[in-house]
Amino acid sequence: MFANKYYERDIEYVFATNRFFFRLVGIWPFASVNSFIPELVKTVPLILTCFVSLLGEIIPIMLYIFMVLTDVRLRLKVVGSAIFAIVELIKYSYVLLYKDQVRNCLMLVDEDWRNIVSPSVRDSMIDRVRTGKRLIVICAVLVYITGLSTRLAMPLAVGKIVTPENITIRPLPCVAHLVILDVQQTPIYELMYFIQSLSGFIKYTITVATFGFVTVCGMHFCAQSEMLMQLMNNFVNESRSENLNKRLATVVEHQIRIRNFLELVQNVTQFTSLIEIVGSTIMICFAGYYIIMEWEDNNIVRLCTYLSALIMFCFNVFIYCYMGEQIIEQGEKIALTACTLEWYDLPDDKARSIILIIIMSNSPKKLQGGKFIDLSFRTFGNIVKMAVTYLNLLRSVVE
């Protein structure tokens, strides 16, 4: 029997949203069936479909950019979609490569929920989960609405184009060139439209899935940090109790556990966070450039579409930085709690043990992108300023 009698219901609530998005693209690290072969048969086609769809969008776009277009402004107008697809392809490949580490992170979350014994701790953890789920839902709504407007609204807004030679050109969600095949001919056009629409859905799902993993782990660390501070205070406040050694051991073990958990999360997410920061900086720059171009052309539909894309990219990178900021704040709270413990009420040998806890608390770990970019509100501000700087540089070079 688990220590937490509500464990099965709680863990279902914690993982439900993330499991849904992870399974859509075949990267949920836990098997849904007991046998290895059925799980393999289920996930391998999904993974192959994702790779084929993403490459089926990237390659025709790149061929169109370098083989058809000659004007720099037109190239810049379509290269953003290719960059976004490449970023999501890299993130997807990385998650597949580190699938075992993702599983280890989620197993640690599972163990913490299984071993809850205090109702107050459970309530605190559930509150953090609710916050995380709200953020994931907001991210999913923004991403899919932006994707829907990009894949459907923009082609409909353009409509069919009839050239002076009386040739009808049907718009695609993204530009495409297949060298020896005419993308306007049936059934090539229908096939490309389907591939690009499916690729868009996969890109947006990958975005939400990776975002959801960071959110779940970040919120879980915050809840465990609050539990550590409670354990510290209980250890000092109940100094007359006979089981001080056991309480001290519990504090030390829990502190080491959450530090190891955050280190594992950092190892798993450092590259995806770096890719998200770099990719979002570039995409914010391009989205701003596209907004200016459509404003000059008085194209309201495209203007609204690119504006929603700008909001989406800003929100995504903001939440990554928000998670990092929350972890920094929790580290500062732990350090403050450790330094303000009433150690003088403890026996001398136990008071000396507090020194090591204080030292560990004053060297908190952080979430970083690529081990050199701290995820924080300051980083978000720098990203926005950098994107605006690149936008101004891009306009001055092109125009």
CSV table of C-alpha atoms in Angstrom, one decimal:
chain,number,residue,atom,x,y,z
A,1,MET,CA,0.0,0.0,0.0
A,2,PHE,CA,1.3,3.5,-0.9
A,3,ALA,CA,2.0,6.1,1.8
A,4,ASN,CA,-0.3,8.4,-0.1
A,5,LYS,CA,-3.7,6.7,-0.3
A,6,TYR,CA,-4.8,9.1,-3.1
A,7,TYR,CA,-1.6,8.2,-5.1
A,8,GLU,CA,-3.2,6.7,-8.2
A,9,ARG,CA,-5.7,9.5,-8.6
A,10,ASP,CA,-3.1,12.2,-7.9
A,11,ILE,CA,-0.5,10.8,-10.4
A,12,GLU,CA,-3.2,10.5,-13.1
A,13,TYR,CA,-4.0,14.1,-12.5
A,14,VAL,CA,-0.4,15.2,-12.7
A,15,PHE,CA,0.6,13.3,-15.8
A,16,ALA,CA,-2.7,13.3,-17.8
A,17,THR,CA,-2.1,16.5,-19.9
A,18,ASN,CA,1.6,15.7,-20.6
A,19,ARG,CA,0.9,12.1,-21.4
A,20,PHE,CA,-1.8,13.2,-24.0
A,21,PHE,CA,0.6,15.5,-25.9
A,22,PHE,CA,3.6,13.2,-25.6
A,23,ARG,CA,1.6,10.2,-27.0
A,24,LEU,CA,0.4,12.2,-30.0
A,25,VAL,CA,4.0,12.3,-31.3
A,26,GLY,CA,5.1,8.9,-29.8
A,27,ILE,CA,7.6,10.2,-27.2
A,28,TRP,CA,5.8,9.2,-23.9
A,29,PRO,CA,8.6,7.4,-22.1
A,30,PHE,CA,6.3,4.9,-20.4
A,31,ALA,CA,4.7,1.9,-22.1
A,32,SER,CA,0.9,1.9,-22.3
A,33,VAL,CA,0.9,-1.9,-22.5
A,34,ASN,CA,2.9,-4.6,-20.7
A,35,SER,CA,4.4,-6.2,-23.8
A,36,PHE,CA,7.4,-4.5,-25.6
A,37,ILE,CA,6.4,-5.5,-29.1
A,38,PRO,CA,2.9,-3.9,-29.1
A,39,GLU,CA,4.3,-0.7,-27.7
A,40,LEU,CA,7.0,-0.7,-30.4
A,41,VAL,CA,4.4,-1.3,-33.2
A,42,LYS,CA,2.4,1.7,-31.8
A,43,THR,CA,5.2,4.2,-31.4
A,44,VAL,CA,7.6,3.6,-34.3
A,45,PRO,CA,5.0,4.5,-37.0
A,46,LEU,CA,4.2,7.7,-35.1
A,47,ILE,CA,7.9,8.6,-34.9
A,48,LEU,CA,8.5,7.9,-38.6
A,49,THR,CA,5.4,9.9,-39.5
A,50,CYS,CA,6.6,12.9,-37.5
A,51,PHE,CA,10.1,12.8,-39.1
A,52,VAL,CA,8.7,12.3,-42.7
A,53,SER,CA,6.1,15.1,-42.2
A,54,LEU,CA,8.6,17.6,-40.8
A,55,LEU,CA,11.2,16.8,-43.5
A,56,GLY,CA,8.4,16.9,-46.1
A,57,GLU,CA,7.8,20.5,-45.1
A,58,ILE,CA,11.4,21.7,-44.6
A,59,ILE,CA,12.9,20.3,-47.8
A,60,PRO,CA,10.4,21.8,-50.3
A,61,ILE,CA,10.6,25.2,-48.6
A,62,MET,CA,14.4,25.2,-48.7
A,63,LEU,CA,14.3,24.2,-52.4
A,64,TYR,CA,11.8,27.0,-53.1
A,65,ILE,CA,14.0,29.6,-51.3
A,66,PHE,CA,17.2,28.7,-53.1
A,67,MET,CA,15.9,27.5,-56.5
A,68,VAL,CA,12.9,29.7,-57.2
A,69,LEU,CA,13.2,33.0,-55.2
A,70,THR,CA,15.8,35.6,-56.1
A,71,ASP,CA,14.6,38.6,-54.1
A,72,VAL,CA,16.0,38.9,-50.6
A,73,ARG,CA,12.7,40.3,-49.2
A,74,LEU,CA,10.7,37.4,-50.5
A,75,ARG,CA,13.2,34.9,-49.2
A,76,LEU,CA,13.0,36.5,-45.7
A,77,LYS,CA,9.2,36.3,-45.9
A,78,VAL,CA,9.2,32.5,-46.2
A,79,VAL,CA,12.3,31.5,-44.3
A,80,GLY,CA,10.7,31.9,-40.9
A,81,SER,CA,8.5,28.8,-41.4
A,82,ALA,CA,11.5,26.7,-42.3
A,83,ILE,CA,13.4,27.9,-39.3
A,84,PHE,CA,10.5,27.1,-37.0
A,85,ALA,CA,10.2,23.6,-38.5
A,86,ILE,CA,14.0,23.0,-38.1
A,87,VAL,CA,13.9,24.1,-34.5
A,88,GLU,CA,11.0,21.7,-33.7
A,89,LEU,CA,12.7,18.8,-35.6
A,90,ILE,CA,15.9,19.3,-33.5
A,91,LYS,CA,13.9,19.4,-30.3
A,92,TYR,CA,12.0,16.3,-31.2
A,93,SER,CA,15.2,14.4,-32.1
A,94,TYR,CA,16.7,15.5,-28.8
A,95,VAL,CA,13.8,14.3,-26.7
A,96,LEU,CA,13.9,10.9,-28.5
A,97,LEU,CA,17.6,10.7,-27.8
A,98,TYR,CA,17.2,11.5,-24.1
A,99,LYS,CA,14.0,9.5,-23.6
A,100,ASP,CA,15.4,7.5,-20.8
A,101,GLN,CA,16.4,10.6,-18.9
A,102,VAL,CA,13.0,12.0,-19.4
A,103,ARG,CA,11.6,8.8,-17.9
A,104,ASN,CA,13.9,9.1,-14.9
A,105,CYS,CA,12.7,12.6,-14.2
A,106,LEU,CA,9.1,11.6,-14.3
A,107,MET,CA,9.8,8.5,-12.1
A,108,LEU,CA,11.2,10.8,-9.4
A,109,VAL,CA,8.0,12.8,-9.6
A,110,ASP,CA,6.0,9.6,-9.3
A,111,GLU,CA,8.0,8.5,-6.2
A,112,ASP,CA,7.5,11.8,-4.5
A,113,TRP,CA,3.7,11.6,-5.0
A,114,ARG,CA,3.7,8.0,-3.8
A,115,ASN,CA,5.5,8.8,-0.6
A,116,ILE,CA,3.3,11.8,0.6
A,117,VAL,CA,2.2,11.4,4.1
A,118,SER,CA,1.1,15.0,5.1
A,119,PRO,CA,-2.2,16.4,3.8
A,120,SER,CA,-0.8,19.9,3.8
A,121,VAL,CA,2.1,18.9,1.6
A,122,ARG,CA,-0.3,17.1,-0.8
A,123,ASP,CA,-2.4,20.3,-1.0
A,124,SER,CA,0.6,22.4,-1.7
A,125,MET,CA,1.7,20.0,-4.5
A,126,ILE,CA,-1.7,19.9,-6.0
A,127,ASP,CA,-1.8,23.7,-6.1
A,128,ARG,CA,1.5,23.7,-8.0
A,129,VAL,CA,0.1,21.1,-10.4
A,130,ARG,CA,-3.0,23.2,-11.1
A,131,THR,CA,-0.8,26.2,-11.9
A,132,GLY,CA,1.3,24.1,-14.2
A,133,LYS,CA,-1.7,22.7,-16.0
A,134,ARG,CA,-3.2,26.2,-16.5
A,135,LEU,CA,0.1,27.3,-18.1
A,136,ILE,CA,0.1,24.2,-20.4
A,137,VAL,CA,-3.5,24.8,-21.5
A,138,ILE,CA,-2.8,28.5,-22.2
A,139,CYS,CA,0.3,27.5,-24.2
A,140,ALA,CA,-1.7,24.9,-26.2
A,141,VAL,CA,-4.5,27.3,-27.0
A,142,LEU,CA,-2.0,30.0,-28.2
A,143,VAL,CA,0.0,27.5,-30.2
A,144,TYR,CA,-2.9,25.7,-31.9
A,145,ILE,CA,-4.8,28.9,-32.6
A,146,THR,CA,-1.7,30.4,-34.2
A,147,GLY,CA,-1.2,27.3,-36.2
A,148,LEU,CA,-4.8,27.1,-37.3
A,149,SER,CA,-4.7,30.7,-38.5
A,150,THR,CA,-1.4,30.1,-40.3
A,151,ARG,CA,-2.4,26.8,-42.0
A,152,LEU,CA,-6.0,27.7,-42.9
A,153,ALA,CA,-6.7,31.4,-42.7
A,154,MET,CA,-3.7,32.6,-44.7
A,155,PRO,CA,-4.3,30.3,-47.8
A,156,LEU,CA,-8.0,31.2,-47.7
A,157,ALA,CA,-7.1,34.9,-47.5
A,158,VAL,CA,-4.9,34.7,-50.5
A,159,GLY,CA,-7.4,32.6,-52.5
A,160,LYS,CA,-6.8,31.2,-56.0
A,161,ILE,CA,-4.5,33.3,-58.2
A,162,VAL,CA,-5.0,33.5,-62.0
A,163,THR,CA,-1.9,34.5,-63.9
A,164,PRO,CA,-1.9,36.5,-67.2
A,165,GLU,CA,-1.3,33.2,-69.0
A,166,ASN,CA,-4.7,32.0,-67.5
A,167,ILE,CA,-3.0,29.5,-65.1
A,168,THR,CA,-4.7,29.0,-61.8
A,169,ILE,CA,-2.3,28.9,-58.8
A,170,ARG,CA,-3.7,27.3,-55.6
A,171,PRO,CA,-2.1,28.5,-52.4
A,172,LEU,CA,-0.5,26.1,-49.9
A,173,PRO,CA,0.0,26.7,-46.2
A,174,CYS,CA,3.7,27.1,-47.0
A,175,VAL,CA,5.6,27.6,-50.2
A,176,ALA,CA,7.0,24.4,-51.8
A,177,HIS,CA,9.1,23.4,-54.8
A,178,LEU,CA,9.7,19.7,-55.8
A,179,VAL,CA,12.1,20.3,-58.7
A,180,ILE,CA,10.6,17.7,-61.2
A,181,LEU,CA,7.1,17.7,-59.8
A,182,ASP,CA,4.5,20.5,-60.2
A,183,VAL,CA,3.0,21.1,-56.8
A,184,GLN,CA,-0.1,22.7,-58.5
A,185,GLN,CA,-1.0,19.4,-60.2
A,186,THR,CA,-3.5,17.0,-58.7
A,187,PRO,CA,-2.8,14.9,-56.7
A,188,ILE,CA,0.6,16.5,-55.8
A,189,TYR,CA,-1.1,19.6,-54.6
A,190,GLU,CA,-3.5,17.7,-52.3
A,191,LEU,CA,-0.6,15.5,-51.0
A,192,MET,CA,1.6,18.6,-50.2
A,193,TYR,CA,-1.4,20.3,-48.5
A,194,PHE,CA,-1.9,17.3,-46.3
A,195,ILE,CA,1.8,16.9,-45.4
A,196,GLN,CA,2.1,20.6,-44.5
A,197,SER,CA,-1.0,20.6,-42.4
A,198,LEU,CA,0.1,17.4,-40.6
A,199,SER,CA,3.6,18.9,-40.2
A,200,GLY,CA,2.1,22.0,-38.6
A,201,PHE,CA,0.1,19.9,-36.2
A,202,ILE,CA,3.2,17.9,-35.2
A,203,LYS,CA,5.3,21.1,-34.8
A,204,TYR,CA,2.7,22.6,-32.4
A,205,THR,CA,2.4,19.4,-30.5
A,206,ILE,CA,6.1,19.1,-30.0
A,207,THR,CA,6.2,22.7,-28.7
A,208,VAL,CA,3.4,22.0,-26.2
A,209,ALA,CA,4.9,18.6,-25.1
A,210,THR,CA,8.4,20.0,-24.4
A,211,PHE,CA,6.9,23.0,-22.7
A,212,GLY,CA,4.7,20.8,-20.6
A,213,PHE,CA,7.6,18.7,-19.4
A,214,VAL,CA,9.6,21.7,-18.2
A,215,THR,CA,6.5,23.1,-16.5
A,216,VAL,CA,5.7,19.9,-14.6
A,217,CYS,CA,9.3,19.4,-13.4
A,218,GLY,CA,9.6,23.1,-12.5
A,219,MET,CA,6.4,23.2,-10.5
A,220,HIS,CA,7.3,19.9,-8.8
A,221,PHE,CA,10.6,21.3,-7.7
A,222,CYS,CA,8.9,24.3,-6.3
A,223,ALA,CA,6.5,22.1,-4.3
A,224,GLN,CA,9.4,20.0,-3.0
A,225,SER,CA,11.3,23.1,-2.0
A,226,GLU,CA,8.4,24.3,0.1
A,227,MET,CA,8.3,20.9,1.7
A,228,LEU,CA,12.1,21.2,2.5
A,229,MET,CA,11.5,24.6,4.2
A,230,GLN,CA,8.7,23.0,6.3
A,231,LEU,CA,11.0,20.1,7.3
A,232,MET,CA,13.8,22.6,8.3
A,233,ASN,CA,11.4,24.6,10.5
A,234,ASN,CA,9.9,21.5,12.1
A,235,PHE,CA,13.4,20.2,12.9
A,236,VAL,CA,14.3,23.3,14.9
A,237,ASN,CA,10.9,24.0,16.4
A,238,GLU,CA,10.6,20.5,17.8
A,239,SER,CA,14.2,20.4,19.1
A,240,ARG,CA,13.1,18.9,22.4
A,241,SER,CA,11.8,15.8,20.6
A,242,GLU,CA,13.8,12.6,21.1
A,243,ASN,CA,14.0,11.7,17.3
A,244,LEU,CA,16.2,14.7,16.3
A,245,ASN,CA,18.6,12.4,14.4
A,246,LYS,CA,15.8,11.0,12.3
A,247,ARG,CA,14.5,14.5,11.6
A,248,LEU,CA,17.9,15.8,10.7
A,249,ALA,CA,18.5,12.8,8.3
A,250,THR,CA,15.1,13.5,6.7
A,251,VAL,CA,16.1,17.2,6.0
A,252,VAL,CA,19.4,16.2,4.6
A,253,GLU,CA,18.0,13.4,2.4
A,254,HIS,CA,15.3,15.6,1.0
A,255,GLN,CA,17.7,18.5,0.3
A,256,ILE,CA,20.0,16.1,-1.6
A,257,ARG,CA,17.0,14.6,-3.4
A,258,ILE,CA,15.6,17.8,-4.8
A,259,ARG,CA,19.1,19.0,-5.8
A,260,ASN,CA,19.7,15.8,-7.7
A,261,PHE,CA,16.2,16.1,-9.3
A,262,LEU,CA,16.9,19.6,-10.5
A,263,GLU,CA,20.3,18.6,-11.8
A,264,LEU,CA,18.7,15.7,-13.8
A,265,VAL,CA,16.0,18.1,-15.2
A,266,GLN,CA,18.8,20.5,-16.1
A,267,ASN,CA,20.7,17.8,-18.0
A,268,VAL,CA,17.6,16.8,-19.9
A,269,THR,CA,16.3,20.3,-20.7
A,270,GLN,CA,19.5,22.3,-21.2
A,271,PHE,CA,19.7,21.8,-25.0
A,272,THR,CA,16.0,22.2,-25.6
A,273,SER,CA,15.9,25.3,-23.5
A,274,LEU,CA,18.9,26.7,-25.5
A,275,ILE,CA,17.2,25.8,-28.8
A,276,GLU,CA,14.0,27.4,-27.6
A,277,ILE,CA,15.7,30.6,-26.6
A,278,VAL,CA,17.7,30.9,-29.8
A,279,GLY,CA,14.8,29.9,-32.0
A,280,SER,CA,12.3,32.2,-30.3
A,281,THR,CA,14.7,35.1,-30.5
A,282,ILE,CA,15.0,34.6,-34.3
A,283,MET,CA,11.3,34.0,-34.7
A,284,ILE,CA,10.3,37.1,-32.7
A,285,CYS,CA,12.6,39.1,-34.9
A,286,PHE,CA,11.1,37.6,-38.1
A,287,ALA,CA,7.5,37.9,-36.8
A,288,GLY,CA,8.1,41.6,-36.1
A,289,TYR,CA,9.6,42.0,-39.6
A,290,TYR,CA,6.6,40.3,-41.2
A,291,ILE,CA,4.2,42.5,-39.2
A,292,ILE,CA,5.9,45.6,-40.5
A,293,MET,CA,5.7,44.3,-44.1
A,294,GLU,CA,2.0,43.4,-43.9
A,295,TRP,CA,1.3,46.7,-42.2
A,296,GLU,CA,2.8,48.5,-45.2
A,297,ASP,CA,0.8,46.2,-47.6
A,298,ASN,CA,-2.4,46.8,-45.6
A,299,ASN,CA,-3.0,43.0,-45.4
A,300,ILE,CA,-5.1,42.7,-42.2
A,301,VAL,CA,-5.5,38.9,-42.2
A,302,ARG,CA,-1.7,38.2,-42.5
A,303,LEU,CA,-1.0,41.0,-40.0
A,304,CYS,CA,-3.3,39.4,-37.4
A,305,THR,CA,-1.7,36.0,-38.1
A,306,TYR,CA,1.8,37.2,-37.6
A,307,LEU,CA,0.7,39.2,-34.5
A,308,SER,CA,-0.6,36.0,-32.9
A,309,ALA,CA,2.6,34.2,-33.9
A,310,LEU,CA,4.6,37.0,-32.2
A,311,ILE,CA,2.5,36.6,-29.0
A,312,MET,CA,3.0,32.8,-29.1
A,313,PHE,CA,6.8,33.0,-29.3
A,314,CYS,CA,7.0,35.6,-26.6
A,315,PHE,CA,4.8,33.6,-24.3
A,316,ASN,CA,6.7,30.4,-24.9
A,317,VAL,CA,10.1,31.9,-24.1
A,318,PHE,CA,8.6,33.9,-21.2
A,319,ILE,CA,7.3,30.7,-19.5
A,320,TYR,CA,10.7,29.0,-19.8
A,321,CYS,CA,12.2,32.0,-18.1
A,322,TYR,CA,9.3,32.1,-15.6
A,323,MET,CA,10.1,28.5,-14.6
A,324,GLY,CA,13.7,29.4,-14.2
A,325,GLU,CA,12.8,32.5,-12.1
A,326,GLN,CA,10.5,30.4,-9.9
A,327,ILE,CA,13.4,27.9,-9.2
A,328,ILE,CA,15.7,30.8,-8.4
A,329,GLU,CA,13.2,32.3,-6.0
A,330,GLN,CA,12.8,28.9,-4.3
A,331,GLY,CA,16.5,28.6,-3.9
A,332,GLU,CA,16.7,32.0,-2.3
A,333,LYS,CA,13.8,31.1,0.1
A,334,ILE,CA,15.6,27.9,1.1
A,335,ALA,CA,18.8,29.8,1.7
A,336,LEU,CA,17.0,32.4,3.8
A,337,THR,CA,15.2,29.7,5.8
A,338,ALA,CA,18.4,27.9,6.5
A,339,CYS,CA,20.2,31.0,7.6
A,340,THR,CA,17.4,32.2,9.9
A,341,LEU,CA,16.8,28.8,11.7
A,342,GLU,CA,16.9,29.1,15.5
A,343,TRP,CA,19.9,26.8,15.7
A,344,TYR,CA,20.7,28.1,19.2
A,345,ASP,CA,17.8,26.1,20.6
A,346,LEU,CA,19.4,22.8,19.4
A,347,PRO,CA,22.0,20.7,21.2
A,348,ASP,CA,25.6,21.6,20.3
A,349,ASP,CA,26.2,18.6,18.0
A,350,LYS,CA,22.9,19.1,16.1
A,351,ALA,CA,23.6,22.9,15.8
A,352,ARG,CA,26.9,22.1,14.1
A,353,SER,CA,25.1,19.9,11.6
A,354,ILE,CA,23.1,22.9,10.5
A,355,ILE,CA,26.3,24.4,9.0
A,356,LEU,CA,26.4,21.9,6.1
A,357,ILE,CA,22.7,22.5,5.4
A,358,ILE,CA,23.3,26.2,5.3
A,359,ILE,CA,26.3,25.8,3.0
A,360,MET,CA,24.3,23.6,0.5
A,361,SER,CA,21.3,26.1,0.7
A,362,ASN,CA,23.5,29.0,-0.2
A,363,SER,CA,24.7,27.3,-3.4
A,364,PRO,CA,21.4,26.7,-5.2
A,365,LYS,CA,21.1,25.2,-8.6
A,366,LYS,CA,19.4,26.9,-11.6
A,367,LEU,CA,17.8,26.0,-14.9
A,368,GLN,CA,20.1,27.1,-17.7
A,369,GLY,CA,20.0,27.0,-21.5
A,370,GLY,CA,23.1,25.2,-22.6
A,371,LYS,CA,24.8,25.6,-19.2
A,372,PHE,CA,25.6,29.3,-19.8
A,373,ILE,CA,22.2,31.2,-20.1
A,374,ASP,CA,20.3,31.4,-16.8
A,375,LEU,CA,16.5,31.1,-17.3
A,376,SER,CA,15.1,34.2,-15.6
A,377,PHE,CA,13.1,37.3,-16.1
A,378,ARG,CA,16.3,39.2,-16.8
A,379,THR,CA,17.1,36.7,-19.6
A,380,PHE,CA,13.6,37.2,-21.1
A,381,GLY,CA,14.2,41.0,-21.2
A,382,ASN,CA,17.5,40.5,-22.9
A,383,ILE,CA,15.9,38.2,-25.4
A,384,VAL,CA,13.3,40.8,-26.3
A,385,LYS,CA,15.9,43.5,-26.6
A,386,MET,CA,18.1,41.3,-28.7
A,387,ALA,CA,15.2,40.4,-31.0
A,388,VAL,CA,14.4,44.1,-31.5
A,389,THR,CA,18.0,44.8,-32.2
A,390,TYR,CA,18.2,42.1,-34.8
A,391,LEU,CA,14.9,43.4,-36.3
A,392,ASN,CA,16.4,46.9,-36.7
A,393,LEU,CA,19.6,45.4,-38.2
A,394,LEU,CA,17.5,43.3,-40.6
A,395,ARG,CA,15.5,46.2,-41.8
A,396,SER,CA,18.5,48.4,-42.3
A,397,VAL,CA,20.3,45.7,-44.3
A,398,VAL,CA,17.4,44.7,-46.5
A,399,GLU,CA,16.0,48.1,-47.1
